[in-house]
Amino acid sequence: AQKVTQAQTEISVVEKEDVTLDCVYETRDTTYYLFWYKQPPSGELVFLIRRNSFDEQNEISGRYSWNFQKSTSSFNFTITASQVVDSAVYFCALILMDSSYKLIFGSGTRLLVRP
Amino acid sequence: EPEVTQTPSHQVTQMGQEVILRCVPISNHLYFYWYRQILGQKVEFLVSFYNNEISEKSEIFDDQFSVERPDGSNFTLKIRSTKLEDSAMYFCASSGYSGGDEKLFFGSGTQLSVL
């Protein structure tokens, strides 16, 4: 069975601090995709990144970066120089490559960035 | 960027009543999904739909639930006799292809409150 664990329930930082959100996944399959979604207070789900299991290169997009390590089954997300607008719930998710879009979500990490 | 549209944004209903949640997926997409998020919890897969039939459903998706694509544009989720525990945010999503090799577009959700 597949599982995604986000052990950090809530994180509070002061603006401009760097923050890392942890994600650990479990699957016996060797082919899968990993995702991060942002859920701001307005409630919608905003896609941030998709990474397939064959590509372990880290990715940077502006202030966001992702560290994918198959050896530890982790796909961590770092926000550099956090801003108040980054305050949201962040979900990590997993999908098997040969399935329909049955995303398996983690329980989410609530990030609060204080001014 | 194309959007998945969900109506209404909020729905309040009495226990035992039927409710229909509506979604307009992105026009050239072929795969449609419903997800659910109980307040403060993770997002959970309910059902996927392709070629006018259910392709996969979760254990949550029991006989009280049904989905339909009544015309070329709408995709609906019906709950036949609502229960208190059906109160949740319901997200519709669509994709052009099955599986993770494609971005999944989520709507902004319908908040269902069962009283």
mmCIF file with all atom_site columns, C-alpha atoms in Angstrom:
data_model
loop_
_atom_site.group_PDB
_atom_site.id
_atom_site.type_symbol
_atom_site.label_atom_id
_atom_site.label_alt_id
_atom_site.label_comp_id
_atom_site.label_asym_id
_atom_site.label_entity_id
_atom_site.label_seq_id
_atom_site.pdbx_PDB_ins_code
_atom_site.Cartn_x
_atom_site.Cartn_y
_atom_site.Cartn_z
_atom_site.occupancy
_atom_site.B_iso_or_equiv
_atom_site.pdbx_formal_charge
_atom_site.auth_seq_id
_atom_site.auth_comp_id
_atom_site.auth_asym_id
_atom_site.auth_atom_id
_atom_site.pdbx_PDB_model_num
ATOM 1   C CA . ALA A 1 1   ? 0.000   0.000  0.000   1.00 0.00 ? 1   ALA A CA 1
ATOM 2   C CA . GLN A 1 2   ? 1.117   3.546  -0.632  1.00 0.00 ? 2   GLN A CA 1
ATOM 3   C CA . LYS A 1 3   ? 1.421   6.184  2.039   1.00 0.00 ? 3   LYS A CA 1
ATOM 4   C CA . VAL A 1 4   ? 2.611   9.762  2.379   1.00 0.00 ? 4   VAL A CA 1
ATOM 5   C CA . THR A 1 5   ? 3.700   11.123 5.751   1.00 0.00 ? 5   THR A CA 1
ATOM 6   C CA . GLN A 1 6   ? 4.098   14.767 6.631   1.00 0.00 ? 6   GLN A CA 1
ATOM 7   C CA . ALA A 1 7   ? 5.214   14.642 10.225  1.00 0.00 ? 7   ALA A CA 1
ATOM 8   C CA . GLN A 1 8   ? 5.183   18.405 10.745  1.00 0.00 ? 8   GLN A CA 1
ATOM 9   C CA . THR A 1 9   ? 1.623   19.405 11.547  1.00 0.00 ? 9   THR A CA 1
ATOM 10  C CA . GLU A 1 10  ? 2.328   23.108 11.887  1.00 0.00 ? 10  GLU A CA 1
ATOM 11  C CA . ILE A 1 11  ? 5.359   25.327 11.443  1.00 0.00 ? 11  ILE A CA 1
ATOM 12  C CA . SER A 1 12  ? 5.640   28.967 12.416  1.00 0.00 ? 12  SER A CA 1
ATOM 13  C CA . VAL A 1 13  ? 8.456   31.166 11.144  1.00 0.00 ? 13  VAL A CA 1
ATOM 14  C CA . VAL A 1 14  ? 9.223   34.847 10.965  1.00 0.00 ? 14  VAL A CA 1
ATOM 15  C CA . GLU A 1 15  ? 9.260   36.477 7.557   1.00 0.00 ? 15  GLU A CA 1
ATOM 16  C CA . LYS A 1 16  ? 12.540  36.079 5.641   1.00 0.00 ? 16  LYS A CA 1
ATOM 17  C CA . GLU A 1 17  ? 13.440  32.874 7.425   1.00 0.00 ? 17  GLU A CA 1
ATOM 18  C CA . ASP A 1 18  ? 14.048  29.747 5.370   1.00 0.00 ? 18  ASP A CA 1
ATOM 19  C CA . VAL A 1 19  ? 11.754  26.830 6.087   1.00 0.00 ? 19  VAL A CA 1
ATOM 20  C CA . THR A 1 20  ? 11.767  23.179 5.013   1.00 0.00 ? 20  THR A CA 1
ATOM 21  C CA . LEU A 1 21  ? 8.652   21.043 4.852   1.00 0.00 ? 21  LEU A CA 1
ATOM 22  C CA . ASP A 1 22  ? 9.286   17.329 5.114   1.00 0.00 ? 22  ASP A CA 1
ATOM 23  C CA . CYS A 1 23  ? 7.616   14.591 3.101   1.00 0.00 ? 23  CYS A CA 1
ATOM 24  C CA . VAL A 1 24  ? 8.288   10.868 3.381   1.00 0.00 ? 24  VAL A CA 1
ATOM 25  C CA . TYR A 1 25  ? 6.524   8.395  1.141   1.00 0.00 ? 25  TYR A CA 1
ATOM 26  C CA . GLU A 1 26  ? 6.072   4.635  1.001   1.00 0.00 ? 26  GLU A CA 1
ATOM 27  C CA . THR A 1 27  ? 5.505   2.545  -2.075  1.00 0.00 ? 27  THR A CA 1
ATOM 28  C CA . ARG A 1 28  ? 6.767   -0.771 -3.394  1.00 0.00 ? 28  ARG A CA 1
ATOM 29  C CA . ASP A 1 29  ? 6.438   0.453  -6.946  1.00 0.00 ? 29  ASP A CA 1
ATOM 30  C CA . THR A 1 30  ? 9.506   1.747  -8.711  1.00 0.00 ? 30  THR A CA 1
ATOM 31  C CA . THR A 1 31  ? 7.606   4.101  -10.985 1.00 0.00 ? 31  THR A CA 1
ATOM 32  C CA . TYR A 1 32  ? 5.626   6.905  -9.447  1.00 0.00 ? 32  TYR A CA 1
ATOM 33  C CA . TYR A 1 33  ? 5.149   10.659 -9.336  1.00 0.00 ? 33  TYR A CA 1
ATOM 34  C CA . LEU A 1 34  ? 5.415   12.980 -6.388  1.00 0.00 ? 34  LEU A CA 1
ATOM 35  C CA . PHE A 1 35  ? 3.657   16.296 -6.046  1.00 0.00 ? 35  PHE A CA 1
ATOM 36  C CA . TRP A 1 36  ? 3.420   19.326 -3.839  1.00 0.00 ? 36  TRP A CA 1
ATOM 37  C CA . TYR A 1 37  ? 0.229   21.376 -3.605  1.00 0.00 ? 37  TYR A CA 1
ATOM 38  C CA . LYS A 1 38  ? -0.418  24.603 -1.735  1.00 0.00 ? 38  LYS A CA 1
ATOM 39  C CA . GLN A 1 39  ? -3.783  25.285 -0.103  1.00 0.00 ? 39  GLN A CA 1
ATOM 40  C CA . PRO A 1 40  ? -4.088  28.978 0.861   1.00 0.00 ? 40  PRO A CA 1
ATOM 41  C CA . PRO A 1 41  ? -6.779  30.154 3.295   1.00 0.00 ? 41  PRO A CA 1
ATOM 42  C CA . SER A 1 42  ? -9.176  30.594 0.374   1.00 0.00 ? 42  SER A CA 1
ATOM 43  C CA . GLY A 1 43  ? -9.231  26.797 0.068   1.00 0.00 ? 43  GLY A CA 1
ATOM 44  C CA . GLU A 1 44  ? -8.238  25.986 -3.494  1.00 0.00 ? 44  GLU A CA 1
ATOM 45  C CA . LEU A 1 45  ? -5.464  23.527 -4.316  1.00 0.00 ? 45  LEU A CA 1
ATOM 46  C CA . VAL A 1 46  ? -2.578  25.111 -6.170  1.00 0.00 ? 46  VAL A CA 1
ATOM 47  C CA . PHE A 1 47  ? -0.170  22.855 -8.025  1.00 0.00 ? 47  PHE A CA 1
ATOM 48  C CA . LEU A 1 48  ? 3.486   23.553 -7.220  1.00 0.00 ? 48  LEU A CA 1
ATOM 49  C CA . ILE A 1 49  ? 5.555   20.721 -8.654  1.00 0.00 ? 49  ILE A CA 1
ATOM 50  C CA . ARG A 1 50  ? 5.484   17.212 -10.105 1.00 0.00 ? 50  ARG A CA 1
ATOM 51  C CA . ARG A 1 51  ? 8.539   14.949 -10.057 1.00 0.00 ? 51  ARG A CA 1
ATOM 52  C CA . ASN A 1 52  ? 8.816   11.429 -11.465 1.00 0.00 ? 52  ASN A CA 1
ATOM 53  C CA . SER A 1 53  ? 10.694  8.654  -9.735  1.00 0.00 ? 53  SER A CA 1
ATOM 54  C CA . PHE A 1 54  ? 13.376  8.494  -12.409 1.00 0.00 ? 54  PHE A CA 1
ATOM 55  C CA . ASP A 1 55  ? 14.466  12.059 -11.946 1.00 0.00 ? 55  ASP A CA 1
ATOM 56  C CA . GLU A 1 56  ? 16.314  12.715 -8.713  1.00 0.00 ? 56  GLU A CA 1
ATOM 57  C CA . GLN A 1 57  ? 17.630  16.088 -9.739  1.00 0.00 ? 57  GLN A CA 1
ATOM 58  C CA . ASN A 1 58  ? 16.771  18.796 -7.300  1.00 0.00 ? 58  ASN A CA 1
ATOM 59  C CA . GLU A 1 59  ? 14.659  21.607 -8.628  1.00 0.00 ? 59  GLU A CA 1
ATOM 60  C CA . ILE A 1 60  ? 14.581  25.303 -7.910  1.00 0.00 ? 60  ILE A CA 1
ATOM 61  C CA . SER A 1 61  ? 11.832  27.698 -8.874  1.00 0.00 ? 61  SER A CA 1
ATOM 62  C CA . GLY A 1 62  ? 12.382  31.177 -7.528  1.00 0.00 ? 62  GLY A CA 1
ATOM 63  C CA . ARG A 1 63  ? 12.255  30.959 -3.734  1.00 0.00 ? 63  ARG A CA 1
ATOM 64  C CA . TYR A 1 64  ? 11.059  27.362 -3.849  1.00 0.00 ? 64  TYR A CA 1
ATOM 65  C CA . SER A 1 65  ? 13.291  24.320 -4.052  1.00 0.00 ? 65  SER A CA 1
ATOM 66  C CA . TRP A 1 66  ? 12.694  20.612 -3.794  1.00 0.00 ? 66  TRP A CA 1
ATOM 67  C CA . ASN A 1 67  ? 15.030  17.852 -2.668  1.00 0.00 ? 67  ASN A CA 1
ATOM 68  C CA . PHE A 1 68  ? 14.118  14.364 -3.875  1.00 0.00 ? 68  PHE A CA 1
ATOM 69  C CA . GLN A 1 69  ? 16.053  11.474 -2.348  1.00 0.00 ? 69  GLN A CA 1
ATOM 70  C CA . LYS A 1 70  ? 14.962  7.966  -3.280  1.00 0.00 ? 70  LYS A CA 1
ATOM 71  C CA . SER A 1 71  ? 17.393  6.444  -0.803  1.00 0.00 ? 71  SER A CA 1
ATOM 72  C CA . THR A 1 72  ? 15.398  7.920  2.068   1.00 0.00 ? 72  THR A CA 1
ATOM 73  C CA . SER A 1 73  ? 12.026  8.052  0.269   1.00 0.00 ? 73  SER A CA 1
ATOM 74  C CA . SER A 1 74  ? 11.813  11.763 0.887   1.00 0.00 ? 74  SER A CA 1
ATOM 75  C CA . PHE A 1 75  ? 10.692  14.728 -1.184  1.00 0.00 ? 75  PHE A CA 1
ATOM 76  C CA . ASN A 1 76  ? 11.299  17.808 0.919   1.00 0.00 ? 76  ASN A CA 1
ATOM 77  C CA . PHE A 1 77  ? 10.256  21.338 0.041   1.00 0.00 ? 77  PHE A CA 1
ATOM 78  C CA . THR A 1 78  ? 12.204  24.435 1.053   1.00 0.00 ? 78  THR A CA 1
ATOM 79  C CA . ILE A 1 79  ? 10.987  28.009 0.913   1.00 0.00 ? 79  ILE A CA 1
ATOM 80  C CA . THR A 1 80  ? 13.822  30.520 1.023   1.00 0.00 ? 80  THR A CA 1
ATOM 81  C CA . ALA A 1 81  ? 13.252  33.969 2.495   1.00 0.00 ? 81  ALA A CA 1
ATOM 82  C CA . SER A 1 82  ? 9.654   33.182 3.426   1.00 0.00 ? 82  SER A CA 1
ATOM 83  C CA . GLN A 1 83  ? 6.924   35.767 2.993   1.00 0.00 ? 83  GLN A CA 1
ATOM 84  C CA . VAL A 1 84  ? 3.572   36.261 4.687   1.00 0.00 ? 84  VAL A CA 1
ATOM 85  C CA . VAL A 1 85  ? 1.855   35.182 1.443   1.00 0.00 ? 85  VAL A CA 1
ATOM 86  C CA . ASP A 1 86  ? 3.481   31.780 1.828   1.00 0.00 ? 86  ASP A CA 1
ATOM 87  C CA . SER A 1 87  ? 1.184   31.106 4.784   1.00 0.00 ? 87  SER A CA 1
ATOM 88  C CA . ALA A 1 88  ? -0.905  28.107 3.749   1.00 0.00 ? 88  ALA A CA 1
ATOM 89  C CA . VAL A 1 89  ? -1.295  24.379 4.171   1.00 0.00 ? 89  VAL A CA 1
ATOM 90  C CA . TYR A 1 90  ? 1.118   22.431 2.002   1.00 0.00 ? 90  TYR A CA 1
ATOM 91  C CA . PHE A 1 91  ? 0.347   18.905 0.866   1.00 0.00 ? 91  PHE A CA 1
ATOM 92  C CA . CYS A 1 92  ? 2.726   16.321 -0.497  1.00 0.00 ? 92  CYS A CA 1
ATOM 93  C CA . ALA A 1 93  ? 1.136   13.627 -2.685  1.00 0.00 ? 93  ALA A CA 1
ATOM 94  C CA . LEU A 1 94  ? 2.022   10.433 -4.538  1.00 0.00 ? 94  LEU A CA 1
ATOM 95  C CA . ILE A 1 95  ? 0.614   8.701  -7.589  1.00 0.00 ? 95  ILE A CA 1
ATOM 96  C CA . LEU A 1 96  ? 1.673   5.431  -9.167  1.00 0.00 ? 96  LEU A CA 1
ATOM 97  C CA . MET A 1 97  ? 2.737   5.853  -12.756 1.00 0.00 ? 97  MET A CA 1
ATOM 98  C CA . ASP A 1 98  ? 0.430   3.193  -14.131 1.00 0.00 ? 98  ASP A CA 1
ATOM 99  C CA . SER A 1 99  ? -2.718  4.245  -12.290 1.00 0.00 ? 99  SER A CA 1
ATOM 100 C CA . SER A 1 100 ? -5.370  6.778  -12.979 1.00 0.00 ? 100 SER A CA 1
ATOM 101 C CA . TYR A 1 101 ? -4.993  10.048 -11.179 1.00 0.00 ? 101 TYR A CA 1
ATOM 102 C CA . LYS A 1 102 ? -5.580  8.609  -7.728  1.00 0.00 ? 102 LYS A CA 1
ATOM 103 C CA . LEU A 1 103 ? -3.439  10.988 -5.744  1.00 0.00 ? 103 LEU A CA 1
ATOM 104 C CA . ILE A 1 104 ? -2.512  9.852  -2.253  1.00 0.00 ? 104 ILE A CA 1
ATOM 105 C CA . PHE A 1 105 ? -2.103  12.922 -0.098  1.00 0.00 ? 105 PHE A CA 1
ATOM 106 C CA . GLY A 1 106 ? -0.208  13.446 3.096   1.00 0.00 ? 106 GLY A CA 1
ATOM 107 C CA . SER A 1 107 ? -1.976  15.078 6.009   1.00 0.00 ? 107 SER A CA 1
ATOM 108 C CA . GLY A 1 108 ? -0.485  18.472 5.210   1.00 0.00 ? 108 GLY A CA 1
ATOM 109 C CA . THR A 1 109 ? 1.744   20.952 6.994   1.00 0.00 ? 109 THR A CA 1
ATOM 110 C CA . ARG A 1 110 ? 0.292   24.290 8.034   1.00 0.00 ? 110 ARG A CA 1
ATOM 111 C CA . LEU A 1 111 ? 2.873   27.026 7.544   1.00 0.00 ? 111 LEU A CA 1
ATOM 112 C CA . LEU A 1 112 ? 2.417   30.330 9.288   1.00 0.00 ? 112 LEU A CA 1
ATOM 113 C CA . VAL A 1 113 ? 4.769   33.118 8.280   1.00 0.00 ? 113 VAL A CA 1
ATOM 114 C CA . ARG A 1 114 ? 4.658   36.002 10.746  1.00 0.00 ? 114 ARG A CA 1
ATOM 115 C CA . PRO A 1 115 ? 5.619   39.527 9.756   1.00 0.00 ? 115 PRO A CA 1
ATOM 116 C CA . GLU B 2 1   ? -4.329  29.164 -17.562 1.00 0.00 ? 1   GLU B CA 1
ATOM 117 C CA . PRO B 2 2   ? -7.438  26.992 -18.084 1.00 0.00 ? 2   PRO B CA 1
ATOM 118 C CA . GLU B 2 3   ? -9.715  26.476 -15.101 1.00 0.00 ? 3   GLU B CA 1
ATOM 119 C CA . VAL B 2 4   ? -11.983 23.861 -13.620 1.00 0.00 ? 4   VAL B CA 1
ATOM 120 C CA . THR B 2 5   ? -15.145 25.569 -12.398 1.00 0.00 ? 5   THR B CA 1
ATOM 121 C CA . GLN B 2 6   ? -17.218 24.319 -9.485  1.00 0.00 ? 6   GLN B CA 1
ATOM 122 C CA . THR B 2 7   ? -20.638 25.497 -8.375  1.00 0.00 ? 7   THR B CA 1
ATOM 123 C CA . PRO B 2 8   ? -21.851 26.350 -5.850  1.00 0.00 ? 8   PRO B CA 1
ATOM 124 C CA . SER B 2 9   ? -18.900 27.417 -3.712  1.00 0.00 ? 9   SER B CA 1
ATOM 125 C CA . HIS B 2 10  ? -20.948 26.698 -0.582  1.00 0.00 ? 10  HIS B CA 1
ATOM 126 C CA . GLN B 2 11  ? -23.904 24.384 -0.143  1.00 0.00 ? 11  GLN B CA 1
ATOM 127 C CA . VAL B 2 12  ? -25.924 23.893 3.008   1.00 0.00 ? 12  VAL B CA 1
ATOM 128 C CA . THR B 2 13  ? -28.355 21.019 3.215   1.00 0.00 ? 13  THR B CA 1
ATOM 129 C CA . GLN B 2 14  ? -30.386 19.084 5.739   1.00 0.00 ? 14  GLN B CA 1
ATOM 130 C CA . MET B 2 15  ? -29.438 15.552 6.690   1.00 0.00 ? 15  MET B CA 1
ATOM 131 C CA . GLY B 2 16  ? -31.210 13.049 4.441   1.00 0.00 ? 16  GLY B CA 1
ATOM 132 C CA . GLN B 2 17  ? -31.536 15.451 1.520   1.00 0.00 ? 17  GLN B CA 1
ATOM 133 C CA . GLU B 2 18  ? -30.087 14.813 -1.902  1.00 0.00 ? 18  GLU B CA 1
ATOM 134 C CA . VAL B 2 19  ? -27.395 17.182 -3.113  1.00 0.00 ? 19  VAL B CA 1
ATOM 135 C CA . ILE B 2 20  ? -25.744 17.620 -6.499  1.00 0.00 ? 20  ILE B CA 1
ATOM 136 C CA . LEU B 2 21  ? -22.354 19.252 -6.823  1.00 0.00 ? 21  LEU B CA 1
ATOM 137 C CA . ARG B 2 22  ? -21.496 20.588 -10.225 1.00 0.00 ? 22  ARG B CA 1
ATOM 138 C CA . CYS B 2 23  ? -18.243 20.932 -12.073 1.00 0.00 ? 23  CYS B CA 1
ATOM 139 C CA . VAL B 2 24  ? -17.221 22.147 -15.493 1.00 0.00 ? 24  VAL B CA 1
ATOM 140 C CA . PRO B 2 25  ? -13.899 20.495 -16.363 1.00 0.00 ? 25  PRO B CA 1
ATOM 141 C CA . ILE B 2 26  ? -11.431 21.931 -18.833 1.00 0.00 ? 26  ILE B CA 1
ATOM 142 C CA . SER B 2 27  ? -12.946 21.562 -22.265 1.00 0.00 ? 27  SER B CA 1
ATOM 143 C CA . ASN B 2 28  ? -10.557 19.138 -23.967 1.00 0.00 ? 28  ASN B CA 1
ATOM 144 C CA . HIS B 2 29  ? -9.922  16.973 -20.928 1.00 0.00 ? 29  HIS B CA 1
ATOM 145 C CA . LEU B 2 30  ? -10.988 13.348 -20.876 1.00 0.00 ? 30  LEU B CA 1
ATOM 146 C CA . TYR B 2 31  ? -10.460 12.243 -17.286 1.00 0.00 ? 31  TYR B CA 1
ATOM 147 C CA . PHE B 2 32  ? -12.502 13.579 -14.396 1.00 0.00 ? 32  PHE B CA 1
ATOM 148 C CA . TYR B 2 33  ? -12.183 13.146 -10.661 1.00 0.00 ? 33  TYR B CA 1
ATOM 149 C CA . TRP B 2 34  ? -13.765 13.977 -7.360  1.00 0.00 ? 34  TRP B CA 1
ATOM 150 C CA . TYR B 2 35  ? -11.781 14.391 -4.164  1.00 0.00 ? 35  TYR B CA 1
ATOM 151 C CA . ARG B 2 36  ? -12.967 15.213 -0.673  1.00 0.00 ? 36  ARG B CA 1
ATOM 152 C CA . GLN B 2 37  ? -11.399 17.036 2.253   1.00 0.00 ? 37  GLN B CA 1
ATOM 153 C CA . ILE B 2 38  ? -13.010 16.887 5.666   1.00 0.00 ? 38  ILE B CA 1
ATOM 154 C CA . LEU B 2 39  ? -12.179 20.006 7.669   1.00 0.00 ? 39  LEU B CA 1
ATOM 155 C CA . GLY B 2 40  ? -8.610  19.924 8.913   1.00 0.00 ? 40  GLY B CA 1
ATOM 156 C CA . GLN B 2 41  ? -7.832  16.590 7.297   1.00 0.00 ? 41  GLN B CA 1
ATOM 157 C CA . LYS B 2 42  ? -6.066  15.336 4.196   1.00 0.00 ? 42  LYS B CA 1
ATOM 158 C CA . VAL B 2 43  ? -7.508  15.376 0.712   1.00 0.00 ? 43  VAL B CA 1
ATOM 159 C CA . GLU B 2 44  ? -8.960  11.964 -0.219  1.00 0.00 ? 44  GLU B CA 1
ATOM 160 C CA . PHE B 2 45  ? -9.663  10.426 -3.601  1.00 0.00 ? 45  PHE B CA 1
ATOM 161 C CA . LEU B 2 46  ? -13.308 9.541  -4.236  1.00 0.00 ? 46  LEU B CA 1
ATOM 162 C CA . VAL B 2 47  ? -13.684 8.528  -7.859  1.00 0.00 ? 47  VAL B CA 1
ATOM 163 C CA . SER B 2 48  ? -12.231 8.787  -11.340 1.00 0.00 ? 48  SER B CA 1
ATOM 164 C CA . PHE B 2 49  ? -14.353 8.846  -14.505 1.00 0.00 ? 49  PHE B CA 1
ATOM 165 C CA . TYR B 2 50  ? -13.439 8.236  -18.109 1.00 0.00 ? 50  TYR B CA 1
ATOM 166 C CA . ASN B 2 51  ? -15.387 7.478  -21.256 1.00 0.00 ? 51  ASN B CA 1
ATOM 167 C CA . ASN B 2 52  ? -18.694 7.848  -19.438 1.00 0.00 ? 52  ASN B CA 1
ATOM 168 C CA . GLU B 2 53  ? -17.967 5.326  -16.771 1.00 0.00 ? 53  GLU B CA 1
ATOM 169 C CA . ILE B 2 54  ? -16.244 5.051  -13.414 1.00 0.00 ? 54  ILE B CA 1
ATOM 170 C CA . SER B 2 55  ? -12.669 3.847  -13.833 1.00 0.00 ? 55  SER B CA 1
ATOM 171 C CA . GLU B 2 56  ? -11.765 3.691  -10.166 1.00 0.00 ? 56  GLU B CA 1
ATOM 172 C CA . LYS B 2 57  ? -13.431 4.464  -6.841  1.00 0.00 ? 57  LYS B CA 1
ATOM 173 C CA . SER B 2 58  ? -12.402 4.471  -3.223  1.00 0.00 ? 58  SER B CA 1
ATOM 174 C CA . GLU B 2 59  ? -14.105 2.741  -0.320  1.00 0.00 ? 59  GLU B CA 1
ATOM 175 C CA . ILE B 2 60  ? -15.590 6.112  0.643   1.00 0.00 ? 60  ILE B CA 1
ATOM 176 C CA . PHE B 2 61  ? -17.553 6.153  -2.605  1.00 0.00 ? 61  PHE B CA 1
ATOM 177 C CA . ASP B 2 62  ? -20.432 3.932  -1.529  1.00 0.00 ? 62  ASP B CA 1
ATOM 178 C CA . ASP B 2 63  ? -23.928 3.518  -2.961  1.00 0.00 ? 63  ASP B CA 1
ATOM 179 C CA . GLN B 2 64  ? -24.932 6.933  -1.676  1.00 0.00 ? 64  GLN B CA 1
ATOM 180 C CA . PHE B 2 65  ? -22.651 8.545  -4.208  1.00 0.00 ? 65  PHE B CA 1
ATOM 181 C CA . SER B 2 66  ? -22.955 8.693  -7.961  1.00 0.00 ? 66  SER B CA 1
ATOM 182 C CA . VAL B 2 67  ? -21.289 10.627 -10.753 1.00 0.00 ? 67  VAL B CA 1
ATOM 183 C CA . GLU B 2 68  ? -22.552 11.649 -14.128 1.00 0.00 ? 68  GLU B CA 1
ATOM 184 C CA . ARG B 2 69  ? -21.540 13.586 -17.172 1.00 0.00 ? 69  ARG B CA 1
ATOM 185 C CA . PRO B 2 70  ? -25.015 14.633 -18.282 1.00 0.00 ? 70  PRO B CA 1
ATOM 186 C CA . ASP B 2 71  ? -23.845 16.663 -21.266 1.00 0.00 ? 71  ASP B CA 1
ATOM 187 C CA . GLY B 2 72  ? -20.612 17.543 -22.983 1.00 0.00 ? 72  GLY B CA 1
ATOM 188 C CA . SER B 2 73  ? -19.492 20.047 -20.399 1.00 0.00 ? 73  SER B CA 1
ATOM 189 C CA . ASN B 2 74  ? -20.716 19.231 -16.885 1.00 0.00 ? 74  ASN B CA 1
ATOM 190 C CA . PHE B 2 75  ? -19.537 16.600 -14.446 1.00 0.00 ? 75  PHE B CA 1
ATOM 191 C CA . THR B 2 76  ? -21.667 16.077 -11.350 1.00 0.00 ? 76  THR B CA 1
ATOM 192 C CA . LEU B 2 77  ? -21.393 14.350 -8.002  1.00 0.00 ? 77  LEU B CA 1
ATOM 193 C CA . LYS B 2 78  ? -24.671 13.337 -6.398  1.00 0.00 ? 78  LYS B CA 1
ATOM 194 C CA . ILE B 2 79  ? -25.070 12.342 -2.778  1.00 0.00 ? 79  ILE B CA 1
ATOM 195 C CA . ARG B 2 80  ? -28.404 10.607 -2.484  1.00 0.00 ? 80  ARG B CA 1
ATOM 196 C CA . SER B 2 81  ? -29.186 10.996 1.213   1.00 0.00 ? 81  SER B CA 1
ATOM 197 C CA . THR B 2 82  ? -26.669 13.188 2.955   1.00 0.00 ? 82  THR B CA 1
ATOM 198 C CA . LYS B 2 83  ? -25.248 12.362 6.362   1.00 0.00 ? 83  LYS B CA 1
ATOM 199 C CA . LEU B 2 84  ? -23.559 14.664 8.851   1.00 0.00 ? 84  LEU B CA 1
ATOM 200 C CA . GLU B 2 85  ? -20.216 13.050 8.048   1.00 0.00 ? 85  GLU B CA 1
ATOM 201 C CA . ASP B 2 86  ? -20.556 14.072 4.387   1.00 0.00 ? 86  ASP B CA 1
ATOM 202 C CA . SER B 2 87  ? -19.768 17.640 5.443   1.00 0.00 ? 87  SER B CA 1
ATOM 203 C CA . ALA B 2 88  ? -16.531 18.440 3.663   1.00 0.00 ? 88  ALA B CA 1
ATOM 204 C CA . MET B 2 89  ? -14.906 20.378 0.856   1.00 0.00 ? 89  MET B CA 1
ATOM 205 C CA . TYR B 2 90  ? -15.417 18.564 -2.424  1.00 0.00 ? 90  TYR B CA 1
ATOM 206 C CA . PHE B 2 91  ? -12.890 19.137 -5.188  1.00 0.00 ? 91  PHE B CA 1
ATOM 207 C CA . CYS B 2 92  ? -13.452 18.349 -8.830  1.00 0.00 ? 92  CYS B CA 1
ATOM 208 C CA . ALA B 2 93  ? -10.410 17.807 -11.046 1.00 0.00 ? 93  ALA B CA 1
ATOM 209 C CA . SER B 2 94  ? -9.676  16.993 -14.647 1.00 0.00 ? 94  SER B CA 1
ATOM 210 C CA . SER B 2 95  ? -6.747  15.937 -16.801 1.00 0.00 ? 95  SER B CA 1
ATOM 211 C CA . GLY B 2 96  ? -6.091  15.314 -20.464 1.00 0.00 ? 96  GLY B CA 1
ATOM 212 C CA . TYR B 2 97  ? -4.492  11.955 -19.784 1.00 0.00 ? 97  TYR B CA 1
ATOM 213 C CA . SER B 2 98  ? -4.514  9.330  -17.107 1.00 0.00 ? 98  SER B CA 1
ATOM 214 C CA . GLY B 2 99  ? -1.690  9.051  -14.635 1.00 0.00 ? 99  GLY B CA 1
ATOM 215 C CA . GLY B 2 100 ? 0.923   11.432 -13.346 1.00 0.00 ? 100 GLY B CA 1
ATOM 216 C CA . ASP B 2 101 ? 2.531   12.432 -16.613 1.00 0.00 ? 101 ASP B CA 1
ATOM 217 C CA . GLU B 2 102 ? 0.186   15.372 -16.803 1.00 0.00 ? 102 GLU B CA 1
ATOM 218 C CA . LYS B 2 103 ? -0.822  18.188 -14.547 1.00 0.00 ? 103 LYS B CA 1
ATOM 219 C CA . LEU B 2 104 ? -4.062  17.602 -12.661 1.00 0.00 ? 104 LEU B CA 1
ATOM 220 C CA . PHE B 2 105 ? -6.215  20.711 -12.572 1.00 0.00 ? 105 PHE B CA 1
ATOM 221 C CA . PHE B 2 106 ? -8.337  21.174 -9.463  1.00 0.00 ? 106 PHE B CA 1
ATOM 222 C CA . GLY B 2 107 ? -11.384 23.378 -9.113  1.00 0.00 ? 107 GLY B CA 1
ATOM 223 C CA . SER B 2 108 ? -11.688 25.746 -6.171  1.00 0.00 ? 108 SER B CA 1
ATOM 224 C CA . GLY B 2 109 ? -14.015 23.371 -4.339  1.00 0.00 ? 109 GLY B CA 1
ATOM 225 C CA . THR B 2 110 ? -17.564 23.236 -2.991  1.00 0.00 ? 110 THR B CA 1
ATOM 226 C CA . GLN B 2 111 ? -17.914 23.435 0.762   1.00 0.00 ? 111 GLN B CA 1
ATOM 227 C CA . LEU B 2 112 ? -20.794 21.143 1.721   1.00 0.00 ? 112 LEU B CA 1
ATOM 228 C CA . SER B 2 113 ? -22.357 21.577 5.153   1.00 0.00 ? 113 SER B CA 1
ATOM 229 C CA . VAL B 2 114 ? -24.894 18.967 6.266   1.00 0.00 ? 114 VAL B CA 1
ATOM 230 C CA . LEU B 2 115 ? -27.038 20.084 9.205   1.00 0.00 ? 115 LEU B CA 1
#
